[in-house]
Amino acid sequence: WGSLGHITVAYIATNFVKDDTAAFFQGLLKNETEHYLAGVATWADSIRYTKWGRFSKNFHFIDAKDTPPSYCGVDFERDCKEDGCVVSSIQNYTAQVLDAQLWPWRRAQAAKFVVHFVGDIHQPLHVENVAQGGNGIHVKWERSELNLHHVWDSSIAEKLLGGIRRKPYDAGFGWAANLTEEIKTGKYAAASKLWTTDMSLEDPVATAMGWANESNAIVCTHVFPEGPQTIVGQELAGDYYEKAAPVIELQVAKAGYRLAAWLDLIADSVS
Ligand code: DCM
Ligand code: DCM
Ligand code: DCM
Ligand code: ZN
Ligand code: ZN
């Protein structure tokens, strides 16, 4: 996701974590405000293009070698690169937050990665190999040229919220408030009870693979419903946008709700 998506996921999680969880992560991240998660949600993107941060550039995705739209599916052994992927990174950095032997700054850095990667694994094109997660597919967006990955990372959500005039923190805070109500009492009230059923701190890879397979299924239904070839050069801000926007809302809501539950498991296990 772009900044808006990551910040929204973080504020949704902030709205659902237990009080003890909030206290634990506010202490670790040295931020006692309500922005303790949102303030670190895009840090992983800010370092991935730096010399120091290069090691983490593959940690934002897993390249599912499937053949949408006829077959979608992720396989951890097949698709996670030797130096890591978003699934192994959720496992690795969760373990680091839990490790009381590590220096507090290391555990804080690990927490920043966890907040970011639980967001990214819910973006369908972060769980797809075709054209490097759609980066190599040129499309049109309100008559400008964009790549498909950027459309799913940013353009659809920004259009949904009425353009990019508002700063990501303000827009994300408002969007998170809206999606939080939908989860509590609105259109996601029934479904959200099932979003956190298959989660285990004992098996982070299985947990994250469950999330990854859900995201990847959307590649077949909504990203490439007629295959990767037919989308090239198409204007996506019309009918395609209308079908994709509800899916992106759902994925951002799920990511925030699951991030809260994951941080609760971590904080419970630490204390
Ligand atoms: N980004 C950046 N520097 C670049 C390219 C992109 O900081 N040279 C940011 C813009 C988006 C985010 O990365 O907010 C997208 O990250 P990803 O491509 O991991 O989804
Ligand atoms: N931030 C912002 N707008 C807000 C809240 C926070 O731009 N309404 C930004 C400022 C910092 C980051 O979030 O870059 C961390 O926020 P804080 O200083 O509250 O920890
Ligand atoms: N990306 C992806 N899958 C890939 C390669 C990249 O999901 N196989 C994502 C990471 C960034 C965006 O696409 O969000 C742009 O990546 P880069 O700047 O590495 O081209
Ligand atoms: Zn992306
Ligand atoms: Zn990312």
mmCIF file of C-alpha atoms and ligand atoms in Angstrom:
data_model
loop_
_atom_site.group_PDB
_atom_site.id
_atom_site.type_symbol
_atom_site.label_atom_id
_atom_site.label_comp_id
_atom_site.label_asym_id
_atom_site.label_seq_id
_atom_site.Cartn_x
_atom_site.Cartn_y
_atom_site.Cartn_z
ATOM 1 C CA TRP A 1 0.000 0.000 0.000
ATOM 2 C CA GLY A 2 0.911 3.628 -0.279
ATOM 3 C CA SER A 3 1.071 5.844 2.810
ATOM 4 C CA LEU A 4 -2.716 6.222 3.027
ATOM 5 C CA GLY A 5 -3.307 2.455 3.166
ATOM 6 C CA HIS A 6 -0.604 1.783 5.757
ATOM 7 C CA ILE A 7 -1.644 4.679 7.994
ATOM 8 C CA THR A 8 -5.307 3.597 7.825
ATOM 9 C CA VAL A 9 -4.435 -0.009 8.732
ATOM 10 C CA ALA A 10 -2.445 1.300 11.716
ATOM 11 C CA TYR A 11 -5.242 3.548 13.014
ATOM 12 C CA ILE A 12 -7.802 0.712 12.688
ATOM 13 C CA ALA A 13 -5.494 -1.508 14.739
ATOM 14 C CA THR A 14 -5.135 1.297 17.307
ATOM 15 C CA ASN A 15 -8.935 1.321 17.631
ATOM 16 C CA PHE A 16 -9.112 -2.423 18.423
ATOM 17 C CA VAL A 17 -6.043 -3.337 20.527
ATOM 18 C CA LYS A 18 -6.499 -4.039 24.233
ATOM 19 C CA ASP A 19 -5.371 -1.372 26.694
ATOM 20 C CA ASP A 20 -2.399 -3.492 27.859
ATOM 21 C CA THR A 21 -1.332 -3.951 24.237
ATOM 22 C CA ALA A 22 -1.457 -0.212 23.597
ATOM 23 C CA ALA A 23 0.612 0.434 26.732
ATOM 24 C CA PHE A 24 3.219 -2.167 25.702
ATOM 25 C CA PHE A 25 3.697 -0.810 22.171
ATOM 26 C CA GLN A 26 3.553 2.842 23.257
ATOM 27 C CA GLY A 27 6.406 2.047 25.654
ATOM 28 C CA LEU A 28 8.418 0.128 23.064
ATOM 29 C CA LEU A 29 7.927 2.800 20.374
ATOM 30 C CA LYS A 30 8.357 5.677 22.859
ATOM 31 C CA ASN A 31 5.185 7.399 21.725
ATOM 32 C CA GLU A 32 2.390 7.856 24.251
ATOM 33 C CA THR A 33 0.024 9.474 21.723
ATOM 34 C CA GLU A 34 -2.746 7.824 19.661
ATOM 35 C CA HIS A 35 -0.355 7.988 16.686
ATOM 36 C CA TYR A 36 2.089 5.386 18.049
ATOM 37 C CA LEU A 37 1.276 2.862 15.269
ATOM 38 C CA ALA A 38 0.343 5.242 12.434
ATOM 39 C CA GLY A 39 3.558 7.219 13.026
ATOM 40 C CA VAL A 40 5.697 4.134 12.219
ATOM 41 C CA ALA A 41 3.477 2.483 9.578
ATOM 42 C CA THR A 42 5.378 3.761 6.518
ATOM 43 C CA TRP A 43 8.889 3.626 8.002
ATOM 44 C CA ALA A 44 9.655 0.324 6.206
ATOM 45 C CA ASP A 45 8.972 1.984 2.831
ATOM 46 C CA SER A 46 11.172 4.972 3.726
ATOM 47 C CA ILE A 47 14.242 2.756 4.274
ATOM 48 C CA ARG A 48 13.839 0.168 1.502
ATOM 49 C CA TYR A 49 15.513 2.356 -1.128
ATOM 50 C CA THR A 50 18.423 3.357 1.139
ATOM 51 C CA LYS A 51 21.782 1.599 1.168
ATOM 52 C CA TRP A 52 21.243 0.501 4.749
ATOM 53 C CA GLY A 53 17.700 -0.716 4.164
ATOM 54 C CA ARG A 54 18.233 -2.608 0.896
ATOM 55 C CA PHE A 55 18.256 -5.955 2.726
ATOM 56 C CA SER A 56 14.524 -5.516 3.361
ATOM 57 C CA LYS A 57 13.337 -4.747 -0.181
ATOM 58 C CA ASN A 58 11.954 -8.265 -0.860
ATOM 59 C CA PHE A 59 10.254 -8.417 2.528
ATOM 60 C CA HIS A 60 7.216 -6.428 1.294
ATOM 61 C CA PHE A 61 5.777 -9.138 -0.963
ATOM 62 C CA ILE A 62 5.643 -12.812 -1.947
ATOM 63 C CA ASP A 63 5.706 -13.614 -5.658
ATOM 64 C CA ALA A 64 3.028 -16.287 -6.119
ATOM 65 C CA LYS A 65 3.930 -18.183 -9.303
ATOM 66 C CA ASP A 66 0.340 -18.891 -10.314
ATOM 67 C CA THR A 67 -1.516 -18.274 -13.593
ATOM 68 C CA PRO A 68 -4.392 -15.831 -13.051
ATOM 69 C CA PRO A 69 -7.247 -15.798 -13.804
ATOM 70 C CA SER A 70 -7.511 -19.600 -14.324
ATOM 71 C CA TYR A 71 -5.492 -20.562 -11.256
ATOM 72 C CA CYS A 72 -4.590 -18.572 -8.147
ATOM 73 C CA GLY A 73 -2.590 -19.880 -5.208
ATOM 74 C CA VAL A 74 0.465 -19.173 -3.045
ATOM 75 C CA ASP A 75 2.936 -21.822 -1.925
ATOM 76 C CA PHE A 76 5.417 -20.887 0.778
ATOM 77 C CA GLU A 77 8.155 -23.319 -0.340
ATOM 78 C CA ARG A 78 7.776 -22.422 -4.007
ATOM 79 C CA ASP A 79 7.241 -18.665 -3.736
ATOM 80 C CA CYS A 80 9.221 -17.303 -0.760
ATOM 81 C CA LYS A 81 12.666 -16.212 -1.975
ATOM 82 C CA GLU A 82 15.784 -17.516 -0.248
ATOM 83 C CA ASP A 83 16.488 -14.179 1.428
ATOM 84 C CA GLY A 84 12.886 -13.795 2.543
ATOM 85 C CA CYS A 85 9.401 -12.604 1.668
ATOM 86 C CA VAL A 86 6.497 -10.938 3.441
ATOM 87 C CA VAL A 87 5.448 -14.222 5.080
ATOM 88 C CA SER A 88 8.867 -15.115 6.510
ATOM 89 C CA SER A 89 9.329 -11.456 7.515
ATOM 90 C CA ILE A 90 6.147 -11.455 9.597
ATOM 91 C CA GLN A 91 7.480 -14.576 11.302
ATOM 92 C CA ASN A 92 10.985 -13.209 11.805
ATOM 93 C CA TYR A 93 10.063 -9.750 13.101
ATOM 94 C CA THR A 94 7.283 -11.110 15.333
ATOM 95 C CA ALA A 95 9.898 -13.363 16.944
ATOM 96 C CA GLN A 96 12.187 -10.339 17.425
ATOM 97 C CA VAL A 97 9.479 -8.299 19.185
ATOM 98 C CA LEU A 98 8.944 -11.286 21.504
ATOM 99 C CA ASP A 99 12.662 -11.741 22.233
ATOM 100 C CA ALA A 100 13.384 -10.120 25.609
ATOM 101 C CA GLN A 101 17.127 -10.767 25.092
ATOM 102 C CA LEU A 102 17.301 -8.211 22.275
ATOM 103 C CA TRP A 103 17.974 -4.523 22.862
ATOM 104 C CA PRO A 104 14.789 -2.451 23.095
ATOM 105 C CA TRP A 105 15.692 -0.525 19.901
ATOM 106 C CA ARG A 106 15.884 -3.811 17.984
ATOM 107 C CA ARG A 107 12.483 -4.894 19.289
ATOM 108 C CA ALA A 108 11.043 -1.465 18.406
ATOM 109 C CA GLN A 109 12.430 -1.729 14.870
ATOM 110 C CA ALA A 110 10.921 -5.208 14.560
ATOM 111 C CA ALA A 111 7.537 -3.837 15.689
ATOM 112 C CA LYS A 112 7.690 -1.203 12.919
ATOM 113 C CA PHE A 113 8.259 -3.972 10.350
ATOM 114 C CA VAL A 114 5.360 -6.055 11.708
ATOM 115 C CA VAL A 115 2.941 -3.082 11.530
ATOM 116 C CA HIS A 116 3.957 -2.489 7.887
ATOM 117 C CA PHE A 117 4.083 -6.073 6.597
ATOM 118 C CA VAL A 118 0.688 -7.124 8.012
ATOM 119 C CA GLY A 119 -0.610 -4.260 5.884
ATOM 120 C CA ASP A 120 1.284 -5.206 2.702
ATOM 121 C CA ILE A 121 0.279 -8.894 2.800
ATOM 122 C CA HIS A 122 -3.357 -7.764 2.379
ATOM 123 C CA GLN A 123 -2.600 -5.964 -0.935
ATOM 124 C CA PRO A 124 -3.405 -8.541 -3.668
ATOM 125 C CA LEU A 125 -0.539 -7.453 -5.959
ATOM 126 C CA HIS A 126 1.943 -7.952 -3.089
ATOM 127 C CA VAL A 127 1.015 -11.658 -3.346
ATOM 128 C CA GLU A 128 1.464 -12.097 -7.104
ATOM 129 C CA ASN A 129 4.424 -12.726 -9.425
ATOM 130 C CA VAL A 130 2.932 -11.510 -12.750
ATOM 131 C CA ALA A 131 4.921 -8.492 -14.039
ATOM 132 C CA GLN A 132 6.549 -8.085 -10.594
ATOM 133 C CA GLY A 133 3.277 -7.578 -8.797
ATOM 134 C CA GLY A 134 1.847 -5.575 -11.692
ATOM 135 C CA ASN A 135 4.686 -3.008 -11.733
ATOM 136 C CA GLY A 136 5.417 -3.857 -15.378
ATOM 137 C CA ILE A 137 1.833 -3.385 -16.582
ATOM 138 C CA HIS A 138 1.033 0.056 -17.990
ATOM 139 C CA VAL A 139 -2.554 1.215 -17.621
ATOM 140 C CA LYS A 140 -4.463 4.498 -17.786
ATOM 141 C CA TRP A 141 -5.847 6.277 -14.753
ATOM 142 C CA GLU A 142 -7.992 9.323 -15.449
ATOM 143 C CA ARG A 143 -6.177 9.519 -18.784
ATOM 144 C CA SER A 144 -2.651 9.536 -17.244
ATOM 145 C CA GLU A 145 -0.217 6.631 -17.578
ATOM 146 C CA LEU A 146 0.309 4.598 -14.414
ATOM 147 C CA ASN A 147 1.396 1.071 -13.582
ATOM 148 C CA LEU A 148 -1.149 -1.387 -12.242
ATOM 149 C CA HIS A 149 0.704 -1.860 -8.945
ATOM 150 C CA HIS A 150 0.427 1.840 -8.152
ATOM 151 C CA VAL A 151 -3.285 1.821 -8.993
ATOM 152 C CA TRP A 152 -3.863 -0.894 -6.348
ATOM 153 C CA ASP A 153 -1.372 0.580 -3.823
ATOM 154 C CA SER A 154 -2.722 4.148 -3.943
ATOM 155 C CA SER A 155 -4.932 5.441 -6.774
ATOM 156 C CA ILE A 156 -8.112 3.488 -5.987
ATOM 157 C CA ALA A 157 -8.095 4.356 -2.269
ATOM 158 C CA GLU A 158 -7.283 8.016 -2.974
ATOM 159 C CA LYS A 159 -10.162 8.286 -5.450
ATOM 160 C CA LEU A 160 -12.500 6.587 -2.987
ATOM 161 C CA LEU A 161 -11.659 9.242 -0.393
ATOM 162 C CA GLY A 162 -12.189 12.073 -2.852
ATOM 163 C CA GLY A 163 -8.706 12.702 -4.210
ATOM 164 C CA ILE A 164 -5.340 13.336 -2.590
ATOM 165 C CA ARG A 165 -5.964 16.829 -1.276
ATOM 166 C CA ARG A 166 -5.910 15.727 2.369
ATOM 167 C CA LYS A 167 -2.673 14.610 4.026
ATOM 168 C CA PRO A 168 -2.393 10.817 4.521
ATOM 169 C CA TYR A 169 -2.578 11.115 8.332
ATOM 170 C CA ASP A 170 -5.837 13.080 8.265
ATOM 171 C CA ALA A 171 -7.405 11.038 5.449
ATOM 172 C CA GLY A 172 -6.234 7.775 7.041
ATOM 173 C CA PHE A 173 -7.504 8.760 10.486
ATOM 174 C CA GLY A 174 -10.953 9.501 9.040
ATOM 175 C CA TRP A 175 -11.078 6.390 6.854
ATOM 176 C CA ALA A 176 -10.015 4.269 9.848
ATOM 177 C CA ALA A 177 -12.826 5.725 11.981
ATOM 178 C CA ASN A 178 -15.316 4.838 9.254
ATOM 179 C CA LEU A 179 -14.016 1.270 8.763
ATOM 180 C CA THR A 180 -13.854 0.747 12.544
ATOM 181 C CA GLU A 181 -17.610 1.474 12.772
ATOM 182 C CA GLU A 182 -18.281 -0.871 9.843
ATOM 183 C CA ILE A 183 -16.406 -3.629 11.701
ATOM 184 C CA LYS A 184 -18.144 -2.974 15.022
ATOM 185 C CA THR A 185 -21.730 -2.438 13.928
ATOM 186 C CA GLY A 186 -21.873 -2.034 10.129
ATOM 187 C CA LYS A 187 -21.401 -4.072 6.975
ATOM 188 C CA TYR A 188 -18.464 -6.108 8.367
ATOM 189 C CA ALA A 189 -19.981 -6.848 11.812
ATOM 190 C CA ALA A 190 -20.859 -10.489 11.034
ATOM 191 C CA ALA A 191 -17.927 -11.359 8.765
ATOM 192 C CA SER A 192 -15.244 -9.811 10.992
ATOM 193 C CA LYS A 193 -15.887 -12.417 13.695
ATOM 194 C CA LEU A 194 -14.241 -14.935 11.336
ATOM 195 C CA TRP A 195 -11.268 -12.741 10.351
ATOM 196 C CA THR A 196 -9.166 -13.702 13.391
ATOM 197 C CA THR A 197 -10.122 -17.358 13.856
ATOM 198 C CA ASP A 198 -7.089 -18.990 12.203
ATOM 199 C CA MET A 199 -4.365 -17.048 14.027
ATOM 200 C CA SER A 200 -1.609 -18.615 16.090
ATOM 201 C CA LEU A 201 1.542 -17.087 17.512
ATOM 202 C CA GLU A 202 2.901 -20.680 17.568
ATOM 203 C CA ASP A 203 2.680 -20.829 13.766
ATOM 204 C CA PRO A 204 3.191 -17.387 12.220
ATOM 205 C CA VAL A 205 3.942 -18.842 8.766
ATOM 206 C CA ALA A 206 0.613 -20.725 8.626
ATOM 207 C CA THR A 207 -1.189 -17.632 9.929
ATOM 208 C CA ALA A 208 0.418 -15.319 7.366
ATOM 209 C CA MET A 209 -0.097 -17.866 4.558
ATOM 210 C CA GLY A 210 -3.818 -17.850 5.328
ATOM 211 C CA TRP A 211 -3.830 -14.064 4.888
ATOM 212 C CA ALA A 212 -1.678 -14.347 1.743
ATOM 213 C CA ASN A 213 -3.977 -16.882 0.063
ATOM 214 C CA GLU A 214 -7.005 -14.654 0.674
ATOM 215 C CA SER A 215 -5.240 -11.662 -0.920
ATOM 216 C CA ASN A 216 -3.952 -13.739 -3.814
ATOM 217 C CA ALA A 217 -7.452 -15.080 -4.624
ATOM 218 C CA ILE A 218 -8.450 -11.471 -5.395
ATOM 219 C CA VAL A 219 -5.839 -11.412 -8.185
ATOM 220 C CA CYS A 220 -8.029 -13.915 -10.080
ATOM 221 C CA THR A 221 -11.392 -12.269 -9.276
ATOM 222 C CA HIS A 222 -10.695 -8.516 -9.345
ATOM 223 C CA VAL A 223 -7.132 -7.689 -10.453
ATOM 224 C CA PHE A 224 -6.970 -9.808 -13.637
ATOM 225 C CA PRO A 225 -10.552 -11.077 -14.107
ATOM 226 C CA GLU A 226 -9.814 -11.514 -17.844
ATOM 227 C CA GLY A 227 -6.085 -12.162 -17.572
ATOM 228 C CA PRO A 228 -2.997 -9.922 -17.431
ATOM 229 C CA GLN A 229 -2.899 -9.250 -21.191
ATOM 230 C CA THR A 230 -6.316 -7.670 -21.672
ATOM 231 C CA ILE A 231 -5.763 -5.049 -18.957
ATOM 232 C CA VAL A 232 -2.749 -3.428 -20.668
ATOM 233 C CA GLY A 233 -3.513 0.153 -21.696
ATOM 234 C CA GLN A 234 -7.065 0.067 -20.292
ATOM 235 C CA GLU A 235 -8.623 3.036 -18.448
ATOM 236 C CA LEU A 236 -9.172 1.715 -14.896
ATOM 237 C CA ALA A 237 -10.802 4.713 -13.177
ATOM 238 C CA GLY A 238 -14.297 3.660 -14.383
ATOM 239 C CA ASP A 239 -15.974 0.227 -14.152
ATOM 240 C CA TYR A 240 -12.766 -1.469 -12.978
ATOM 241 C CA TYR A 241 -12.508 1.047 -10.107
ATOM 242 C CA GLU A 242 -16.151 0.461 -9.097
ATOM 243 C CA LYS A 243 -15.495 -3.277 -8.655
ATOM 244 C CA ALA A 244 -12.058 -2.894 -7.034
ATOM 245 C CA ALA A 245 -12.847 -0.207 -4.443
ATOM 246 C CA PRO A 246 -15.060 -2.395 -2.172
ATOM 247 C CA VAL A 247 -12.385 -5.100 -2.230
ATOM 248 C CA ILE A 248 -9.703 -2.617 -1.177
ATOM 249 C CA GLU A 249 -11.901 -1.343 1.668
ATOM 250 C CA LEU A 250 -12.393 -4.932 2.822
ATOM 251 C CA GLN A 251 -8.654 -5.707 2.665
ATOM 252 C CA VAL A 252 -7.695 -2.557 4.593
ATOM 253 C CA ALA A 253 -10.354 -3.290 7.236
ATOM 254 C CA LYS A 254 -9.168 -6.904 7.574
ATOM 255 C CA ALA A 255 -5.530 -5.878 7.794
ATOM 256 C CA GLY A 256 -6.211 -3.384 10.591
ATOM 257 C CA TYR A 257 -8.424 -5.758 12.577
ATOM 258 C CA ARG A 258 -5.927 -8.631 12.208
ATOM 259 C CA LEU A 259 -2.977 -6.387 13.088
ATOM 260 C CA ALA A 260 -4.745 -5.499 16.358
ATOM 261 C CA ALA A 261 -5.326 -9.175 17.154
ATOM 262 C CA TRP A 262 -1.713 -10.044 16.265
ATOM 263 C CA LEU A 263 -0.329 -7.250 18.483
ATOM 264 C CA ASP A 264 -2.646 -8.465 21.297
ATOM 265 C CA LEU A 265 -1.167 -11.976 21.001
ATOM 266 C CA ILE A 266 2.358 -10.547 21.096
ATOM 267 C CA ALA A 267 1.696 -8.296 24.115
ATOM 268 C CA ASP A 268 -0.093 -11.122 26.000
ATOM 269 C CA SER A 269 2.830 -13.446 25.372
ATOM 270 C CA VAL A 270 5.428 -10.911 26.521
ATOM 271 C CA SER A 271 3.778 -10.130 29.864
HETATM 272 N N1 DCM B 1 8.292 4.927 -2.479
HETATM 273 C C1 DCM B 1 9.403 5.595 -1.992
HETATM 274 N N2 DCM B 1 10.503 5.788 -2.785
HETATM 275 C C2 DCM B 1 10.489 5.326 -4.052
HETATM 276 C C3 DCM B 1 9.364 4.649 -4.557
HETATM 277 C C4 DCM B 1 8.271 4.465 -3.739
HETATM 278 O O1 DCM B 1 9.394 6.001 -0.825
HETATM 279 N N3 DCM B 1 11.558 5.539 -4.832
HETATM 280 C C5 DCM B 1 7.137 4.757 -1.611
HETATM 281 C C6 DCM B 1 5.889 5.347 -2.233
HETATM 282 C C7 DCM B 1 4.788 4.456 -1.692
HETATM 283 C C8 DCM B 1 5.503 3.196 -1.242
HETATM 284 O O2 DCM B 1 6.903 3.388 -1.418
HETATM 285 O O3 DCM B 1 4.200 5.073 -0.545
HETATM 286 C C9 DCM B 1 5.054 2.004 -2.021
HETATM 287 O O4 DCM B 1 5.742 0.931 -1.493
HETATM 288 P P1 DCM B 1 5.536 -0.523 -2.097
HETATM 289 O O5 DCM B 1 6.056 -0.348 -3.475
HETATM 290 O O6 DCM B 1 6.306 -1.391 -1.110
HETATM 291 O O7 DCM B 1 4.049 -0.769 -2.018
HETATM 292 N N1 DCM B 2 1.400 13.088 12.155
HETATM 293 C C1 DCM B 2 0.760 13.966 11.256
HETATM 294 N N2 DCM B 2 -0.530 14.354 11.493
HETATM 295 C C2 DCM B 2 -1.164 13.922 12.593
HETATM 296 C C3 DCM B 2 -0.528 13.054 13.498
HETATM 297 C C4 DCM B 2 0.762 12.649 13.251
HETATM 298 O O1 DCM B 2 1.352 14.363 10.258
HETATM 299 N N3 DCM B 2 -2.428 14.329 12.803
HETATM 300 C C5 DCM B 2 2.785 12.632 11.835
HETATM 301 C C6 DCM B 2 3.898 13.437 12.437
HETATM 302 C C7 DCM B 2 5.019 12.413 12.541
HETATM 303 C C8 DCM B 2 4.274 11.102 12.755
HETATM 304 O O2 DCM B 2 2.933 11.321 12.352
HETATM 305 O O3 DCM B 2 5.717 12.279 11.320
HETATM 306 C C9 DCM B 2 4.300 10.653 14.185
HETATM 307 O O4 DCM B 2 3.351 11.408 14.890
HETATM 308 P P1 DCM B 2 3.596 11.784 16.411
HETATM 309 O O5 DCM B 2 4.524 12.946 16.415
HETATM 310 O O6 DCM B 2 2.226 12.106 16.898
HETATM 311 O O7 DCM B 2 4.175 10.564 17.015
HETATM 312 N N1 DCM B 3 6.633 -5.170 -5.476
HETATM 313 C C1 DCM B 3 5.843 -6.303 -5.413
HETATM 314 N N2 DCM B 3 6.249 -7.438 -6.010
HETATM 315 C C2 DCM B 3 7.411 -7.479 -6.697
HETATM 316 C C3 DCM B 3 8.226 -6.343 -6.792
HETATM 317 C C4 DCM B 3 7.803 -5.176 -6.172
HETATM 318 O O1 DCM B 3 4.779 -6.266 -4.780
HETATM 319 N N3 DCM B 3 7.794 -8.618 -7.242
HETATM 320 C C5 DCM B 3 6.160 -3.931 -4.856
HETATM 321 C C6 DCM B 3 7.075 -3.328 -3.849
HETATM 322 C C7 DCM B 3 6.724 -1.873 -3.986
HETATM 323 C C8 DCM B 3 6.397 -1.677 -5.467
HETATM 324 O O2 DCM B 3 6.017 -3.006 -5.895
HETATM 325 O O3 DCM B 3 5.540 -1.579 -3.271
HETATM 326 C C9 DCM B 3 7.502 -1.093 -6.277
HETATM 327 O O4 DCM B 3 8.624 -1.884 -6.075
HETATM 328 P P1 DCM B 3 10.062 -1.427 -6.603
HETATM 329 O O5 DCM B 3 10.223 -0.022 -6.138
HETATM 330 O O6 DCM B 3 10.971 -2.416 -5.925
HETATM 331 O O7 DCM B 3 9.974 -1.596 -8.075
HETATM 332 ZN ZN ZN B 4 3.005 -1.827 -3.224
HETATM 333 ZN ZN ZN B 5 5.644 -1.959 1.661
#
